């Protein structure tokens, strides 16, 4: 198999993988390991990808499934911190960085499916796209998203 198209695809859409890694792992090392595992799973399924779905939909589905499956396998001891480690060094807007850390800390308090829905929603995917990736119907996406928004509001008020 020609690896060049795959490498281009990963380069163009690596933001999806980084976002999932940040949502599902705390330390830089764990995020790097998950990034490699997701890339490996994408590589394995690339030959069967028929481009019937959008590339981002295919990548999200594999990334989320890999993150959740590997999380269940390892049963990591997860520690929740008020401030997330390893914020990129190139972040210059301190207020934005603080708000982003607070958001990610709050999102890590959600369960796996809630995190997945929020991650896709924050990436401006439509309800239909989210439903396709998660494997539920569109109406259920709206219901779950509204419940998650209320839960996030309650968590942020604490």
Short mmCIF file of C-alpha atoms in Angstrom, two decimals:
data_model
loop_
_atom_site.label_atom_id
_atom_site.label_comp_id
_atom_site.label_asym_id
_atom_site.label_seq_id
_atom_site.Cartn_x
_atom_site.Cartn_y
_atom_site.Cartn_z
CA UNK A 1 0.00 0.00 0.00
CA UNK A 2 1.23 3.50 -0.85
CA UNK A 3 1.77 5.32 2.43
CA UNK A 4 2.05 8.86 1.01
CA UNK A 5 -1.73 9.51 0.78
CA UNK A 6 -2.12 8.27 4.36
CA UNK A 7 0.66 10.53 5.64
CA UNK A 8 -0.88 13.53 3.88
CA UNK A 9 -4.26 12.70 5.40
CA UNK A 10 -2.76 12.47 8.90
CA UNK A 11 -0.88 15.73 8.43
CA UNK A 12 -4.01 17.57 7.26
CA UNK A 13 -6.28 16.22 10.00
CA UNK A 14 -3.94 15.69 12.95
CA UNK A 15 -5.89 18.27 14.96
CA UNK A 16 -8.69 15.72 15.35
CA UNK A 17 -6.30 13.20 16.86
CA UNK A 18 -4.70 15.77 19.17
CA UNK A 19 -8.11 16.90 20.45
CA UNK A 20 -9.20 13.35 21.28
CA UNK A 21 -5.85 12.64 22.95
CA UNK A 22 -6.17 15.74 25.12
CA UNK A 23 -9.73 14.86 26.14
CA UNK A 24 -8.93 11.26 27.07
CA UNK A 25 -5.40 11.44 28.54
CA UNK A 26 -3.84 13.66 31.19
CA UNK A 27 -0.08 13.44 30.77
CA UNK A 28 1.94 14.37 27.72
CA UNK A 29 3.37 10.85 27.54
CA UNK A 30 -0.07 9.22 27.66
CA UNK A 31 -1.32 11.60 24.94
CA UNK A 32 1.67 10.72 22.77
CA UNK A 33 1.02 6.99 23.28
CA UNK A 34 -2.66 7.42 22.40
CA UNK A 35 -1.74 9.50 19.34
CA UNK A 36 0.45 6.63 18.12
CA UNK A 37 -2.24 4.05 18.82
CA UNK A 38 -4.88 6.07 16.97
CA UNK A 39 -2.53 6.57 14.03
CA UNK A 40 -1.83 2.83 13.97
CA UNK A 41 -5.55 2.02 14.00
CA UNK A 42 -6.15 4.54 11.20
CA UNK A 43 -3.32 2.94 9.21
CA UNK A 44 -4.84 -0.52 9.67
CA UNK A 45 -8.26 0.61 8.50
CA UNK A 46 -7.06 2.96 5.74
CA UNK A 47 -7.15 0.30 2.98
CA UNK A 48 -10.82 -0.38 3.70
CA UNK A 49 -11.77 3.33 3.85
CA UNK A 50 -13.95 3.82 0.79
CA UNK A 51 -14.49 7.58 1.25
CA UNK A 52 -18.25 7.11 1.48
CA UNK A 53 -18.08 9.16 4.68
CA UNK A 54 -16.08 12.34 5.15
CA UNK A 55 -12.47 11.84 6.18
CA UNK A 56 -13.10 13.68 9.45
CA UNK A 57 -16.05 11.40 10.27
CA UNK A 58 -13.95 8.30 9.65
CA UNK A 59 -11.05 9.69 11.71
CA UNK A 60 -13.26 10.74 14.62
CA UNK A 61 -14.94 7.34 14.74
CA UNK A 62 -11.63 5.48 14.87
CA UNK A 63 -9.98 7.98 17.25
CA UNK A 64 -12.87 7.89 19.72
CA UNK A 65 -13.20 4.11 19.57
CA UNK A 66 -9.45 3.72 20.11
CA UNK A 67 -9.35 6.19 23.00
CA UNK A 68 -12.29 4.59 24.74
CA UNK A 69 -11.18 1.00 24.08
CA UNK A 70 -7.61 1.58 25.23
CA UNK A 71 -8.89 3.46 28.28
CA UNK A 72 -11.02 0.48 29.25
CA UNK A 73 -8.20 -1.99 28.63
CA UNK A 74 -5.56 -0.32 30.75
CA UNK A 75 -7.75 0.91 33.60
CA UNK A 76 -5.49 3.86 34.19
CA UNK A 77 -5.42 5.61 37.53
CA UNK A 78 -6.77 8.98 36.54
CA UNK A 79 -6.02 12.03 38.63
CA UNK A 80 -8.02 15.16 38.03
CA UNK A 81 -6.18 18.42 38.40
CA UNK A 82 -7.63 21.90 38.42
CA UNK A 83 -4.94 22.98 35.96
CA UNK A 84 -4.10 20.70 33.07
CA UNK A 85 -0.42 19.93 32.47
CA UNK A 86 1.52 20.48 29.29
CA UNK A 87 -0.31 23.47 27.81
CA UNK A 88 1.46 24.30 24.54
CA UNK A 89 4.33 26.77 24.99
CA UNK A 90 3.21 28.91 22.06
CA UNK A 91 0.01 29.94 23.90
CA UNK A 92 0.34 33.71 24.38
CA UNK A 93 -3.12 34.81 25.51
CA UNK A 94 -3.10 34.01 29.22
CA UNK A 95 -6.84 34.58 29.73
CA UNK A 96 -7.62 32.23 26.84
CA UNK A 97 -5.23 29.63 28.26
CA UNK A 98 -6.91 29.78 31.68
CA UNK A 99 -10.38 29.44 30.14
CA UNK A 100 -9.20 26.55 27.97
CA UNK A 101 -7.68 24.75 30.98
CA UNK A 102 -10.91 25.21 32.91
CA UNK A 103 -12.96 23.85 30.00
CA UNK A 104 -10.77 20.76 29.57
CA UNK A 105 -10.76 20.11 33.33
CA UNK A 106 -14.56 20.29 33.30
CA UNK A 107 -14.85 18.07 30.21
CA UNK A 108 -12.70 15.42 31.87
CA UNK A 109 -15.37 15.11 34.56
CA UNK A 110 -17.89 13.93 31.93
CA UNK A 111 -18.29 10.27 31.02
CA UNK A 112 -16.79 8.91 27.80
CA UNK A 113 -19.85 9.30 25.60
CA UNK A 114 -20.55 12.81 26.88
CA UNK A 115 -16.94 13.84 26.15
CA UNK A 116 -17.20 12.43 22.65
CA UNK A 117 -20.39 14.33 21.88
CA UNK A 118 -18.99 17.60 23.24
CA UNK A 119 -15.72 17.21 21.33
CA UNK A 120 -17.60 16.72 18.07
CA UNK A 121 -19.99 19.57 18.84
CA UNK A 122 -17.10 21.94 19.63
CA UNK A 123 -15.63 21.03 16.26
CA UNK A 124 -18.82 22.39 14.62
CA UNK A 125 -20.06 19.05 13.36
CA UNK A 126 -23.76 18.84 12.58
CA UNK A 127 -26.11 16.67 14.64
CA UNK A 128 -26.27 14.29 11.69
CA UNK A 129 -22.48 13.99 11.54
CA UNK A 130 -22.27 13.47 15.30
CA UNK A 131 -25.00 10.82 15.11
CA UNK A 132 -23.11 9.04 12.32
CA UNK A 133 -19.86 9.00 14.28
CA UNK A 134 -21.35 8.05 17.65
CA UNK A 135 -23.88 5.59 16.25
CA UNK A 136 -27.10 7.13 17.57
CA UNK A 137 -29.94 9.01 15.86
CA UNK A 138 -29.96 12.78 15.32
CA UNK A 139 -32.73 13.49 17.83
CA UNK A 140 -30.83 11.58 20.49
CA UNK A 141 -27.78 13.77 19.80
CA UNK A 142 -29.81 16.88 20.56
CA UNK A 143 -31.23 15.41 23.76
CA UNK A 144 -27.83 14.20 24.97
CA UNK A 145 -26.16 17.48 24.04
CA UNK A 146 -28.72 19.52 25.99
CA UNK A 147 -28.23 17.28 29.04
CA UNK A 148 -24.46 17.58 28.76
CA UNK A 149 -24.68 21.38 28.49
CA UNK A 150 -26.70 21.50 31.72
CA UNK A 151 -24.21 19.18 33.40
CA UNK A 152 -21.28 21.36 32.28
CA UNK A 153 -23.03 24.48 33.62
CA UNK A 154 -23.47 22.81 37.00
CA UNK A 155 -19.83 21.69 37.04
CA UNK A 156 -18.59 25.17 36.16
CA UNK A 157 -20.66 26.76 38.94
CA UNK A 158 -19.05 24.61 41.64
#
